[in-house]
Every structure is written in structure tokens, then in C-alpha cells.
PDB file of C-alpha atoms in Angstrom:
ATOM      1  CA  MET C   1     253.764  13.876  61.129  1.00  0.00           C
ATOM      2  CA  THR C   2     251.379  12.622  63.764  1.00  0.00           C
ATOM      3  CA  ASP C   3     253.521  12.753  66.912  1.00  0.00           C
ATOM      4  CA  PRO C   4     252.772  16.071  68.659  1.00  0.00           C
ATOM      5  CA  VAL C   5     256.156  16.171  70.437  1.00  0.00           C
ATOM      6  CA  GLN C   6     258.012  15.812  67.134  1.00  0.00           C
ATOM      7  CA  LEU C   7     255.843  18.556  65.677  1.00  0.00           C
ATOM      8  CA  LEU C   8     256.730  20.792  68.631  1.00  0.00           C
ATOM      9  CA  GLN C   9     260.414  20.012  68.105  1.00  0.00           C
ATOM     10  CA  GLN C  10     260.187  21.118  64.486  1.00  0.00           C
ATOM     11  CA  VAL C  11     258.333  24.314  65.395  1.00  0.00           C
ATOM     12  CA  ALA C  12     260.838  25.006  68.196  1.00  0.00           C
ATOM     13  CA  ALA C  13     263.721  24.696  65.732  1.00  0.00           C
ATOM     14  CA  GLN C  14     261.947  27.040  63.342  1.00  0.00           C
ATOM     15  CA  LEU C  15     261.314  29.565  66.112  1.00  0.00           C
ATOM     16  CA  GLN C  16     264.954  29.462  67.163  1.00  0.00           C
ATOM     17  CA  ARG C  17     266.073  30.043  63.579  1.00  0.00           C
ATOM     18  CA  GLU C  18     263.852  33.129  63.658  1.00  0.00           C
ATOM     19  CA  GLY C  19     265.552  34.272  66.849  1.00  0.00           C
ATOM     20  CA  LYS C  20     262.534  33.636  69.070  1.00  0.00           C
ATOM     21  CA  THR C  21     262.369  31.704  72.318  1.00  0.00           C
ATOM     22  CA  PRO C  22     259.834  28.869  72.060  1.00  0.00           C
ATOM     23  CA  SER C  23     256.868  29.257  74.397  1.00  0.00           C
ATOM     24  CA  LEU C  24     253.427  27.735  74.767  1.00  0.00           C
ATOM     25  CA  ALA C  25     251.846  30.868  73.278  1.00  0.00           C
ATOM     26  CA  LEU C  26     254.055  30.701  70.180  1.00  0.00           C
ATOM     27  CA  PHE C  27     253.378  26.984  69.794  1.00  0.00           C
ATOM     28  CA  ARG C  28     249.632  27.659  70.057  1.00  0.00           C
ATOM     29  CA  ALA C  29     249.852  30.324  67.385  1.00  0.00           C
ATOM     30  CA  ARG C  30     251.912  28.167  65.011  1.00  0.00           C
ATOM     31  CA  LEU C  31     249.948  24.966  65.524  1.00  0.00           C
ATOM     32  CA  ALA C  32     246.415  26.360  65.678  1.00  0.00           C
ATOM     33  CA  GLY C  33     244.029  23.774  64.293  1.00  0.00           C
ATOM     34  CA  ARG C  34     246.706  21.117  63.815  1.00  0.00           C
ATOM     35  CA  ILE C  35     246.713  19.778  67.398  1.00  0.00           C
ATOM     36  CA  VAL C  36     243.861  19.816  69.892  1.00  0.00           C
ATOM     37  CA  PRO C  37     244.644  21.981  72.947  1.00  0.00           C
ATOM     38  CA  GLN C  38     244.895  19.022  75.345  1.00  0.00           C
ATOM     39  CA  GLN C  39     247.448  17.258  73.137  1.00  0.00           C
ATOM     40  CA  LEU C  40     249.345  20.503  72.608  1.00  0.00           C
ATOM     41  CA  PHE C  41     249.628  21.157  76.332  1.00  0.00           C
ATOM     42  CA  ALA C  42     250.689  17.570  77.092  1.00  0.00           C
ATOM     43  CA  ALA C  43     253.244  17.626  74.280  1.00  0.00           C
ATOM     44  CA  TYR C  44     254.510  21.031  75.444  1.00  0.00           C
ATOM     45  CA  GLN C  45     255.029  19.743  78.984  1.00  0.00           C
ATOM     46  CA  GLN C  46     256.906  16.729  77.650  1.00  0.00           C
ATOM     47  CA  TRP C  47     258.995  18.904  75.302  1.00  0.00           C
ATOM     48  CA  ARG C  48     259.708  21.443  78.058  1.00  0.00           C
ATOM     49  CA  ASN C  49     261.131  18.683  80.283  1.00  0.00           C
ATOM     50  CA  ASN C  50     263.405  17.581  77.423  1.00  0.00           C
ATOM     51  CA  PRO C  51     263.706  20.518  74.982  1.00  0.00           C
ATOM     52  CA  VAL C  52     265.107  18.946  71.845  1.00  0.00           C
ATOM     53  CA  PHE C  53     265.207  21.191  68.802  1.00  0.00           C
ATOM     54  CA  ASP C  54     264.556  18.905  65.849  1.00  0.00           C
ATOM     55  CA  ASP C  55     266.266  20.463  62.861  1.00  0.00           C
ATOM     56  CA  THR C  56     265.197  18.389  59.883  1.00  0.00           C
ATOM     57  CA  THR C  57     266.307  20.878  57.270  1.00  0.00           C
ATOM     58  CA  PRO C  58     269.611  19.711  55.768  1.00  0.00           C
ATOM     59  CA  GLY C  59     272.444  22.208  55.834  1.00  0.00           C
ATOM     60  CA  SER C  60     270.710  24.487  58.287  1.00  0.00           C
ATOM     61  CA  GLU C  61     273.408  24.627  60.919  1.00  0.00           C
ATOM     62  CA  THR C  62     273.078  27.960  62.591  1.00  0.00           C
ATOM     63  CA  VAL C  63     276.246  29.862  63.299  1.00  0.00           C
ATOM     64  CA  PRO C  64     275.770  32.794  65.628  1.00  0.00           C
ATOM     65  CA  ALA C  65     276.317  36.137  63.999  1.00  0.00           C
ATOM     66  CA  PRO C  66     279.407  38.005  65.237  1.00  0.00           C
ATOM     67  CA  ALA C  67     277.243  40.806  66.615  1.00  0.00           C
ATOM     68  CA  THR C  68     275.233  38.279  68.625  1.00  0.00           C
ATOM     69  CA  VAL C  69     278.383  36.710  70.035  1.00  0.00           C
ATOM     70  CA  GLU C  70     279.818  40.132  70.909  1.00  0.00           C
ATOM     71  CA  HIS C  71     276.557  41.126  72.594  1.00  0.00           C
ATOM     72  CA  ALA C  72     276.549  37.905  74.616  1.00  0.00           C
ATOM     73  CA  ASP C  73     280.192  38.441  75.599  1.00  0.00           C
ATOM     74  CA  THR C  74     279.432  42.011  76.679  1.00  0.00           C
ATOM     75  CA  ALA C  75     276.403  40.906  78.698  1.00  0.00           C
ATOM     76  CA  LEU C  76     278.438  38.172  80.387  1.00  0.00           C
ATOM     77  CA  ALA C  77     281.251  40.601  81.182  1.00  0.00           C
ATOM     78  CA  GLN C  78     278.768  43.038  82.730  1.00  0.00           C
ATOM     79  CA  THR C  79     277.160  40.287  84.788  1.00  0.00           C
ATOM     80  CA  LEU C  80     280.556  39.081  85.962  1.00  0.00           C
ATOM     81  CA  ALA C  81     281.550  42.632  86.932  1.00  0.00           C
ATOM     82  CA  ARG C  82     278.352  43.010  89.010  1.00  0.00           C
ATOM     83  CA  ILE C  83     278.961  39.672  90.737  1.00  0.00           C
ATOM     84  CA  GLU C  84     282.568  40.585  91.483  1.00  0.00           C
ATOM     85  CA  ALA C  85     281.492  43.941  92.928  1.00  0.00           C
ATOM     86  CA  LYS C  86     278.957  42.230  95.183  1.00  0.00           C
ATOM     87  CA  LEU C  87     281.546  39.686  96.262  1.00  0.00           C
ATOM     88  CA  ASP C  88     284.020  42.455  97.080  1.00  0.00           C
ATOM     89  CA  LEU C  89     281.347  44.193  99.169  1.00  0.00           C
ATOM     90  CA  LEU C  90     280.547  40.982 101.040  1.00  0.00           C
ATOM     91  CA  LEU C  91     284.209  40.263 101.686  1.00  0.00           C
ATOM     92  CA  SER C  92     284.797  43.791 102.985  1.00  0.00           C
ATOM     93  CA  LYS C  93     281.829  43.417 105.368  1.00  0.00           C
ATOM     94  CA  LEU C  94     283.175  40.087 106.589  1.00  0.00           C
ATOM     95  CA  ASP C  95     286.581  41.633 107.299  1.00  0.00           C
ATOM     96  CA  LYS C  96     285.042  44.292 109.599  1.00  0.00           C
TER      97      LYS C  96
END
């Protein structure tokens, strides 16, 4: 593979499968010596503007684990509760 953006897409997919968020530092660590720094940075900027996760491994559809889904649901519920509390406070101040 010679296209740096495609290489970044593959590494990004691999990082996501590992539960990591792709970043320039992780790309640098994974691609050390395979892409010159200038090409890596340019490819990263291009990938960041259009983050496609190229999953070339057949049958590697990732299904979120139930615990992950429950954690996300709990986090969303907590965030919603905080927003609703702030909204209630704002509305009560507007009524005064």
C-alpha cells in the first residue's frame, strides 16, 4: 500500500478495534519508519477532515459489547439530566 491516507484508514480501523481513539501520536507510533513525517502529517490532516475507517478484514464487523452500550446509555442519561436541570434553572430565572 503506497497511499498514506489509505494506510492511515487501516491503522485507524485497527485502533478502533482495540478501543482506542485515533490520534496523530498513535499514528506516528504505529507508522514509524513507514511514512516520512511530512507525508504522515499531510495524510493525517486529510484523514481528519474525512475520517473514514477502512476495515479491510472480512467478517470484522464490530458489535458494541452490552456493557459498552449500557455505559454509553448511562452517560447520556446523566448528561441529559444535567442539561434538564440547567434548563429548569434558566426557566425559573426567566419567570422571576
